[in-house]
Coordinates of C-alpha atoms and ligand atoms in Angstrom, one line a residue:
M26 CA -220.0 11.2 -25.9
S27 CA -218.1 8.0 -25.4
D28 CA -220.5 7.1 -22.6
L29 CA -223.3 7.4 -25.2
R30 CA -221.4 5.2 -27.6
E31 CA -220.9 2.6 -24.9
K32 CA -224.6 2.7 -24.1
L33 CA -225.8 2.5 -27.7
F34 CA -223.3 0.7 -29.8
Y35 CA -222.9 -3.1 -30.1
E36 CA -219.1 -3.6 -29.7
Q37 CA -217.3 -6.9 -29.3
K38 CA -214.2 -7.6 -27.3
N39 CA -211.6 -10.3 -27.9
G40 CA -212.4 -13.2 -25.5
Y41 CA -209.0 -13.3 -23.9
D42 CA -209.7 -9.7 -22.6
R43 CA -212.8 -11.0 -20.9
I44 CA -211.6 -13.8 -18.8
D45 CA -209.3 -14.1 -15.7
T46 CA -206.4 -16.4 -15.0
A47 CA -208.6 -19.0 -13.3
E48 CA -210.9 -19.2 -16.3
R49 CA -207.9 -19.4 -18.6
L50 CA -206.7 -22.5 -16.6
R51 CA -210.1 -24.1 -16.9
L52 CA -210.0 -23.4 -20.6
E53 CA -206.6 -25.1 -21.0
N54 CA -207.6 -28.1 -19.0
Y55 CA -210.8 -28.5 -21.0
C56 CA -209.0 -28.3 -24.3
R57 CA -206.3 -30.8 -23.3
D58 CA -209.1 -33.4 -22.6
Y59 CA -210.8 -32.5 -25.9
M60 CA -207.6 -33.0 -27.9
A61 CA -207.1 -36.4 -26.3
W62 CA -210.6 -37.5 -27.2
L63 CA -210.5 -36.2 -30.7
N64 CA -207.3 -38.2 -31.3
E65 CA -209.3 -41.3 -30.4
A66 CA -212.6 -40.5 -32.0
R67 CA -211.8 -40.6 -35.7
T68 CA -215.1 -42.0 -37.0
E69 CA -218.7 -41.7 -35.9
R70 CA -218.4 -45.3 -34.6
E71 CA -215.3 -44.5 -32.5
A72 CA -216.8 -41.3 -31.3
V73 CA -219.9 -43.2 -30.1
S74 CA -218.0 -46.0 -28.4
S75 CA -215.6 -43.7 -26.6
A76 CA -218.5 -41.5 -25.6
I77 CA -220.3 -44.6 -24.1
A78 CA -217.1 -45.5 -22.2
L79 CA -216.9 -42.0 -20.7
A80 CA -220.6 -42.0 -19.9
E81 CA -220.5 -45.4 -18.2
E82 CA -217.6 -44.1 -16.0
R83 CA -220.0 -41.4 -14.9
G84 CA -222.9 -43.6 -14.1
F85 CA -224.9 -43.6 -17.3
V86 CA -226.6 -47.0 -18.0
P87 CA -228.2 -48.3 -21.2
Y88 CA -231.8 -47.4 -21.5
V89 CA -234.2 -50.4 -21.4
P90 CA -237.8 -49.7 -22.6
G91 CA -240.1 -49.8 -19.6
M92 CA -237.5 -48.9 -17.0
S93 CA -238.8 -46.5 -14.4
L94 CA -236.9 -43.3 -14.2
K95 CA -236.6 -40.7 -11.5
A96 CA -234.8 -37.3 -11.3
G97 CA -231.1 -37.6 -11.5
D98 CA -231.1 -40.9 -13.4
K99 CA -228.7 -41.1 -16.3
V100 CA -229.4 -43.3 -19.4
Y101 CA -228.2 -43.6 -22.9
Q102 CA -229.3 -45.3 -26.1
N103 CA -226.8 -46.5 -28.6
N104 CA -228.2 -46.3 -32.2
R105 CA -226.4 -49.0 -34.1
G106 CA -223.0 -48.0 -32.9
K107 CA -223.1 -44.9 -35.0
A108 CA -225.2 -42.4 -33.1
L109 CA -225.9 -41.9 -29.5
M110 CA -228.5 -40.3 -27.2
L111 CA -227.9 -39.6 -23.6
A112 CA -230.3 -38.2 -21.0
V113 CA -230.2 -37.0 -17.5
I114 CA -233.7 -37.0 -16.0
G115 CA -234.7 -33.6 -14.6
K116 CA -236.8 -32.7 -11.5
K117 CA -239.6 -31.3 -13.7
P118 CA -241.7 -33.7 -15.8
L119 CA -241.1 -34.1 -19.5
S120 CA -244.5 -32.6 -20.1
E121 CA -242.7 -29.3 -19.4
G122 CA -240.2 -30.0 -22.1
C123 CA -236.5 -30.9 -22.1
V124 CA -233.2 -29.2 -23.0
I125 CA -231.6 -30.9 -26.0
A126 CA -228.1 -30.3 -27.5
G127 CA -227.5 -32.1 -30.8
A128 CA -224.1 -32.4 -32.5
H129 CA -222.9 -34.7 -35.2
V130 CA -220.0 -37.1 -35.0
D131 CA -219.6 -38.0 -38.7
A132 CA -217.0 -35.9 -40.7
P133 CA -216.0 -35.7 -44.3
R134 CA -213.7 -38.6 -45.3
L135 CA -213.1 -41.1 -48.1
D136 CA -215.3 -44.2 -47.9
L137 CA -214.0 -47.4 -49.5
K138 CA -216.3 -48.6 -52.3
Q139 CA -217.8 -52.1 -51.8
V140 CA -215.8 -53.5 -54.7
T141 CA -212.7 -51.6 -53.7
M142 CA -209.5 -53.5 -54.3
Y143 CA -207.7 -53.7 -57.6
E144 CA -204.2 -54.1 -59.0
T145 CA -202.9 -52.2 -62.0
D146 CA -199.4 -52.1 -63.3
E147 CA -198.2 -54.1 -60.3
L148 CA -199.5 -51.5 -57.7
C149 CA -202.5 -52.2 -55.5
Y150 CA -205.2 -49.7 -54.7
F151 CA -208.5 -49.1 -52.9
K152 CA -211.2 -47.3 -54.8
T153 CA -213.1 -44.7 -52.8
H154 CA -216.3 -42.7 -52.8
Y155 CA -215.9 -39.5 -50.8
Y156 CA -218.3 -38.8 -48.0
G157 CA -219.5 -35.2 -47.3
G158 CA -218.4 -31.9 -48.9
I159 CA -214.6 -32.1 -49.6
K160 CA -212.2 -30.2 -51.8
K161 CA -210.7 -33.2 -53.5
Y162 CA -207.3 -31.7 -54.1
Q163 CA -206.8 -31.5 -50.3
W164 CA -206.9 -35.3 -49.9
V165 CA -203.9 -36.3 -52.1
T166 CA -200.4 -36.6 -50.8
I167 CA -201.4 -36.7 -47.2
P168 CA -200.9 -39.7 -44.9
L169 CA -204.2 -41.6 -44.5
E170 CA -205.3 -44.2 -42.0
L171 CA -208.0 -46.8 -42.3
H172 CA -210.8 -47.3 -39.8
G173 CA -214.1 -49.2 -39.7
V174 CA -215.8 -52.5 -39.6
V175 CA -216.1 -55.6 -41.8
A176 CA -219.4 -57.4 -41.2
L177 CA -218.9 -61.1 -42.0
K178 CA -221.5 -63.4 -43.4
S179 CA -221.3 -65.3 -40.1
G180 CA -222.8 -62.3 -38.3
E181 CA -219.5 -61.5 -36.6
T182 CA -218.1 -58.0 -37.1
V183 CA -214.4 -57.3 -37.3
D184 CA -213.0 -53.9 -36.2
V185 CA -210.3 -52.5 -38.4
V186 CA -207.8 -49.7 -37.4
I187 CA -204.6 -49.4 -39.4
G188 CA -202.4 -46.4 -39.2
R189 CA -203.3 -44.9 -35.8
D190 CA -200.5 -46.6 -33.9
P191 CA -197.1 -44.9 -34.7
E192 CA -195.7 -48.3 -35.7
D193 CA -198.5 -48.9 -38.2
P194 CA -198.1 -48.4 -42.0
R195 CA -200.2 -45.6 -43.5
F196 CA -201.7 -45.0 -46.9
V197 CA -201.7 -42.2 -49.5
I198 CA -203.3 -41.0 -52.7
T199 CA -200.5 -39.9 -55.1
D200 CA -200.6 -36.7 -57.2
L201 CA -198.9 -35.7 -60.4
L202 CA -195.4 -34.2 -60.2
P203 CA -195.4 -30.5 -61.3
H204 CA -193.0 -31.4 -64.1
L205 CA -195.8 -33.3 -65.9
A206 CA -198.7 -31.3 -64.6
Q207 CA -199.0 -28.5 -67.1
D208 CA -202.4 -29.7 -68.3
Q209 CA -203.6 -30.5 -64.8
M210 CA -202.6 -27.1 -63.6
K211 CA -204.9 -25.4 -66.2
K212 CA -207.9 -27.2 -64.7
T213 CA -210.0 -25.7 -61.9
L214 CA -209.4 -26.8 -58.4
A215 CA -212.7 -28.7 -58.6
E216 CA -211.6 -30.6 -61.7
G217 CA -207.8 -31.1 -61.1
I218 CA -208.5 -34.2 -58.9
T219 CA -211.6 -36.2 -59.7
G220 CA -213.7 -38.5 -57.5
E221 CA -212.7 -41.6 -59.4
G222 CA -209.1 -40.4 -59.1
L223 CA -209.1 -40.7 -55.3
N224 CA -207.5 -44.2 -55.3
I225 CA -205.5 -45.1 -52.3
L226 CA -202.2 -46.8 -52.7
I227 CA -202.0 -49.9 -50.5
G228 CA -199.2 -52.1 -51.7
S229 CA -196.5 -52.9 -54.3
A230 CA -194.7 -56.1 -53.3
P231 CA -195.8 -59.2 -55.4
Y232 CA -196.8 -62.5 -53.9
A233 CA -194.1 -65.2 -54.7
D234 CA -195.9 -67.2 -57.4
D235 CA -196.4 -66.8 -61.1
G236 CA -200.2 -66.2 -61.2
K237 CA -202.1 -62.9 -61.9
D238 CA -202.6 -59.9 -59.6
R239 CA -199.7 -60.9 -57.4
V240 CA -199.5 -57.6 -55.5
K241 CA -203.3 -57.8 -54.7
L242 CA -202.9 -61.4 -53.6
A243 CA -200.0 -60.4 -51.3
V244 CA -202.0 -57.5 -49.7
L245 CA -205.1 -59.7 -49.3
S246 CA -203.1 -62.4 -47.7
L247 CA -201.8 -59.9 -45.1
L248 CA -205.4 -58.8 -44.4
N249 CA -206.5 -62.4 -44.2
D250 CA -203.7 -63.2 -41.7
Q251 CA -204.6 -60.2 -39.5
Y252 CA -208.3 -59.9 -39.8
G253 CA -209.5 -63.2 -41.3
I254 CA -211.2 -61.5 -44.2
T255 CA -211.4 -62.1 -47.9
E256 CA -212.1 -59.8 -50.9
E257 CA -215.8 -60.7 -50.8
D258 CA -216.0 -59.4 -47.2
F259 CA -215.5 -55.9 -48.4
L260 CA -219.0 -56.1 -49.9
S261 CA -220.3 -55.8 -46.4
A262 CA -217.8 -53.5 -44.9
E263 CA -217.8 -49.8 -43.8
L264 CA -214.1 -48.9 -44.1
V265 CA -213.1 -45.2 -44.3
A266 CA -209.8 -43.5 -44.9
V267 CA -209.2 -40.5 -42.7
P268 CA -206.2 -38.1 -42.4
A269 CA -203.4 -39.6 -40.3
F270 CA -202.6 -36.4 -38.6
D271 CA -202.4 -36.2 -34.8
V272 CA -204.3 -33.4 -33.1
S273 CA -201.9 -30.7 -32.0
E274 CA -201.7 -27.2 -30.6
I275 CA -201.2 -24.6 -33.3
G276 CA -199.2 -21.3 -32.9
L277 CA -196.3 -20.3 -30.8
D278 CA -198.8 -19.2 -28.2
R279 CA -200.6 -22.6 -28.4
S280 CA -203.9 -20.8 -28.6
L281 CA -205.4 -22.9 -31.4
I282 CA -206.0 -26.6 -32.0
G283 CA -205.4 -28.3 -35.4
G284 CA -206.9 -31.7 -36.1
Y285 CA -209.1 -33.8 -38.3
G286 CA -212.9 -33.8 -37.6
H287 CA -213.4 -30.7 -35.4
D288 CA -216.6 -30.4 -37.5
D289 CA -218.5 -31.5 -35.4
R290 CA -216.7 -33.5 -32.8
V291 CA -215.7 -30.2 -31.1
C292 CA -219.3 -29.5 -30.3
A293 CA -220.0 -33.2 -29.6
Y294 CA -217.4 -33.1 -26.9
A295 CA -218.7 -29.9 -25.5
E296 CA -222.2 -31.5 -25.2
L297 CA -220.8 -34.6 -23.6
K298 CA -218.7 -32.8 -21.1
A299 CA -221.7 -30.5 -20.3
I300 CA -224.1 -33.4 -19.7
F301 CA -221.5 -35.1 -17.5
D302 CA -221.1 -31.9 -15.5
V303 CA -224.7 -30.7 -15.1
E304 CA -225.9 -31.3 -11.6
D305 CA -229.5 -32.0 -10.7
P306 CA -231.1 -30.3 -13.7
E307 CA -234.5 -28.8 -13.4
R308 CA -235.5 -30.0 -16.9
S309 CA -234.4 -33.2 -18.4
C310 CA -231.2 -32.8 -20.4
V311 CA -230.7 -34.7 -23.7
C312 CA -227.4 -35.0 -25.6
I313 CA -227.5 -36.2 -29.2
L314 CA -224.4 -37.4 -31.1
A315 CA -225.9 -37.8 -34.6
D316 CA -224.5 -39.5 -37.7
K317 CA -224.9 -38.6 -41.4
E318 CA -225.2 -34.9 -41.0
E319 CA -222.6 -34.3 -43.7
I320 CA -224.8 -36.0 -46.3
G321 CA -228.1 -34.5 -45.3
S322 CA -228.9 -36.2 -41.9
E323 CA -230.3 -39.2 -43.9
G324 CA -230.5 -42.8 -42.8
V325 CA -231.4 -44.7 -39.6
T326 CA -228.6 -43.0 -37.7
G327 CA -229.1 -39.5 -39.1
M328 CA -231.2 -36.8 -37.4
Q329 CA -234.1 -37.4 -39.8
S330 CA -234.4 -40.9 -38.4
E331 CA -237.2 -41.7 -35.9
A332 CA -234.7 -43.3 -33.6
F333 CA -234.6 -40.0 -31.7
D334 CA -238.4 -39.8 -31.5
C335 CA -238.6 -43.5 -30.3
F336 CA -236.2 -42.8 -27.5
M337 CA -237.9 -39.7 -26.4
A338 CA -241.4 -41.2 -26.7
D339 CA -240.3 -44.0 -24.4
L340 CA -239.0 -41.5 -21.8
C341 CA -242.3 -39.5 -22.1
E342 CA -244.5 -42.6 -21.8
S343 CA -242.6 -43.6 -18.6
Q344 CA -243.8 -40.3 -17.2
G345 CA -247.3 -40.6 -18.6
T346 CA -247.0 -37.8 -21.1
T347 CA -246.7 -37.6 -24.9
L348 CA -243.9 -36.8 -27.2
R349 CA -245.7 -33.9 -28.8
R350 CA -246.4 -32.2 -25.4
C351 CA -242.7 -32.6 -24.5
F352 CA -241.4 -31.4 -27.9
E353 CA -243.5 -28.3 -28.1
K354 CA -242.0 -27.1 -24.8
S355 CA -238.5 -28.2 -25.4
F356 CA -235.4 -26.2 -26.5
C357 CA -232.7 -27.4 -28.7
L358 CA -229.2 -26.1 -29.3
S359 CA -228.1 -27.5 -32.6
A360 CA -224.5 -27.6 -31.7
D361 CA -222.5 -27.4 -34.9
V362 CA -219.5 -25.5 -36.1
T363 CA -219.6 -22.3 -38.1
N364 CA -217.2 -20.6 -40.4
A365 CA -214.5 -18.5 -38.7
Y366 CA -213.7 -15.3 -40.6
D367 CA -210.4 -16.0 -42.5
P368 CA -208.3 -12.9 -43.3
N369 CA -206.8 -14.9 -46.2
F370 CA -210.2 -15.0 -47.9
P371 CA -211.9 -11.7 -47.0
E372 CA -213.8 -11.7 -50.3
V373 CA -216.3 -14.4 -49.3
S374 CA -217.2 -12.9 -46.0
E375 CA -219.3 -10.0 -44.7
K376 CA -217.0 -9.2 -41.8
R377 CA -219.6 -7.7 -39.5
S378 CA -221.7 -10.9 -39.5
E379 CA -219.0 -13.6 -39.7
S380 CA -217.9 -15.2 -36.4
K381 CA -214.3 -14.6 -35.4
V382 CA -211.7 -16.8 -33.7
N383 CA -211.5 -16.1 -30.0
Y384 CA -214.8 -14.2 -29.8
G385 CA -216.7 -17.1 -28.3
M386 CA -219.5 -19.5 -29.2
G387 CA -221.0 -18.6 -32.5
I388 CA -224.8 -18.3 -32.6
C389 CA -226.4 -18.7 -36.0
K390 CA -230.0 -17.4 -36.1
F391 CA -230.2 -18.9 -39.6
T392 CA -228.1 -21.0 -41.9
G393 CA -229.2 -21.8 -45.4
A394 CA -228.0 -20.4 -48.7
R395 CA -229.0 -17.5 -51.0
G396 CA -232.1 -16.1 -49.5
K397 CA -232.0 -18.3 -46.3
S398 CA -233.1 -21.2 -48.4
G399 CA -233.2 -24.4 -46.3
T400 CA -232.9 -22.8 -42.8
S401 CA -235.2 -23.2 -39.9
D402 CA -234.4 -19.6 -38.8
A403 CA -234.7 -19.4 -35.1
S404 CA -237.2 -16.9 -33.6
A405 CA -236.0 -13.6 -32.2
E406 CA -237.4 -14.7 -28.9
V407 CA -235.0 -17.7 -28.9
V408 CA -232.0 -15.4 -29.5
A409 CA -233.2 -13.1 -26.7
Y410 CA -233.3 -16.1 -24.4
L411 CA -229.7 -17.0 -25.2
R412 CA -228.6 -13.4 -24.7
R413 CA -230.2 -13.4 -21.3
L414 CA -228.8 -16.8 -20.3
F415 CA -225.3 -16.3 -21.6
E416 CA -224.9 -12.9 -20.0
R417 CA -226.0 -14.4 -16.7
E418 CA -223.7 -17.4 -16.9
G419 CA -220.6 -15.6 -18.3
V420 CA -220.6 -17.4 -21.7
V421 CA -218.8 -15.3 -24.3
W422 CA -220.6 -15.6 -27.6
Q423 CA -221.0 -13.9 -30.9
M424 CA -223.3 -13.8 -33.8
A425 CA -222.3 -16.0 -36.8
E426 CA -223.3 -16.2 -40.5
L427 CA -221.8 -18.4 -43.1
G428 CA -220.3 -16.1 -45.8
K429 CA -221.7 -13.3 -47.9
V430 CA -225.4 -13.5 -48.8
D431 CA -225.0 -14.7 -52.3
Q432 CA -221.8 -16.6 -51.7
G433 CA -222.9 -20.0 -50.5
G434 CA -224.2 -21.4 -47.2
G435 CA -224.8 -24.6 -45.4
G436 CA -227.1 -26.7 -43.3
T437 CA -227.1 -28.5 -40.0
I438 CA -229.5 -30.7 -38.0
A439 CA -231.4 -27.6 -36.8
K440 CA -234.2 -27.8 -39.4
F441 CA -234.9 -31.4 -38.6
M442 CA -235.3 -30.5 -34.9
A443 CA -237.4 -27.5 -35.6
K444 CA -239.6 -29.7 -37.8
R445 CA -240.4 -31.7 -34.7
N446 CA -241.9 -28.6 -33.2
I447 CA -238.9 -27.9 -31.0
D448 CA -237.5 -24.3 -30.7
T449 CA -234.1 -24.7 -32.2
I450 CA -231.0 -22.6 -32.8
D451 CA -227.6 -23.3 -34.2
A452 CA -224.6 -22.6 -32.0
G453 CA -221.1 -23.8 -32.0
V454 CA -217.4 -23.3 -32.6
P455 CA -216.0 -21.1 -35.4
V456 CA -213.6 -23.2 -37.6
L457 CA -210.8 -22.2 -40.0
S458 CA -210.4 -24.6 -43.0
M459 CA -213.7 -26.3 -42.3
H460 CA -214.0 -29.8 -44.0
A461 CA -210.2 -29.8 -44.7
P462 CA -208.2 -32.8 -43.6
F463 CA -206.7 -30.6 -40.9
E464 CA -209.1 -28.0 -39.4
V465 CA -208.3 -25.3 -36.9
V466 CA -210.3 -23.9 -34.0
G467 CA -209.5 -21.5 -31.2
K468 CA -209.2 -23.0 -27.7
F469 CA -211.2 -20.1 -26.3
D470 CA -214.2 -20.8 -28.5
C471 CA -214.1 -24.6 -27.7
Y472 CA -214.3 -23.8 -24.0
M473 CA -217.1 -21.2 -24.4
T474 CA -219.2 -23.7 -26.4
Y475 CA -218.9 -26.1 -23.5
K476 CA -220.0 -23.4 -21.1
G477 CA -222.8 -22.4 -23.4
V478 CA -224.3 -25.9 -23.6
L479 CA -223.8 -26.3 -19.8
A480 CA -225.7 -23.1 -19.2
A481 CA -228.6 -24.3 -21.3
Y482 CA -228.7 -27.7 -19.5
A483 CA -228.5 -26.1 -16.1
D484 CA -231.0 -23.3 -16.7
K485 CA -233.9 -23.4 -14.2
Ligands
MN7 MN1 -221.1 -29.7 -39.0
MN8 MN1 -219.7 -30.1 -42.0

């Protein structure tokens, strides 16, 4: 009877029961490197620049239109410092399609407004406009650091990072003390902290004169000394406040990783490591680190941009084929995180379908919300391909779905890849507290996502 069950039932096993000591060691090594990278890659710009540095160490060179490419060549294209495409040319021609893995490197955060700085009641603040889907109450009373660029009228660009170095000052958004919060506490979580209330405290000591806005003047004078900027320069700046938490192991058994921006840098890193490790691939491998996913993949650096098509069309032309021939035979893993079942909130999940921590890479046949609205819904044949591939290559994986049917949902870059006539499926790491300032993932799932991407790249 139990044999029959084993034969007929679909049963899952905890990932740690499915790997040996050697694999466990590889897993720990992989995660140590990921943690170090995530600490450095706190914005899409930093993710791109650090990815380029790693790629160049491994022989990738900037793609130049018209350059001739042969099997084994490694090129990359930097899209405006905010998105990146890397390719390893395969033995087969691009007319037979390529293997694409696409992740995004933007993450929810607080963008400074363009007219951002003000003084009130002898305290100085930055006004912000949040980026991506956040629960606003999570972003007050946590240490923040400031990252980004100030583009000057001269054409020069100034990089800003304040708060990453342990010696640096940090920033914060204050919240009401409980003693005076009886009205605030009656509001919903969505209303208790407002968007216009997300004002970052940046100074309190006045400049030593008797003019107006003395605190603001003192703060601006410090910025001018260090970065040579004036208040007007904020008009052409992209400065973002992100949580000032270091990435750390979580749990007495150190089996989890806590940090800001796992969504989706945990998949971006998996792709990067996989394209670095793939050896002499049959089909060309393409790795995308996209921007703007959190706000709908818009803009020149988002996945809806033709920057990707231009890069791929160039590669295709160099082999005398067309983009459409290549795309229709290509396969894309839309590598993005998924929700991990959280026992603290069982009411939003349908346990059988939700991915679980330590059960491996989460495969989402469909995303979308309420009746699959907005999903590209991968074909059964594509899921079957992954079942075959992952079983052969020892990739531990699980099915994933984001919440109960009528509860909510989400989107990824998958539909924009599918729209290009590329067979696409979502796959990635299950995350606890997704979009929070400090997200949590299981080390096991991080490593299996890397193995999953590598298996796709290396498939014959
Ligand atoms: Mn994501
Ligand atoms: Mn997200």
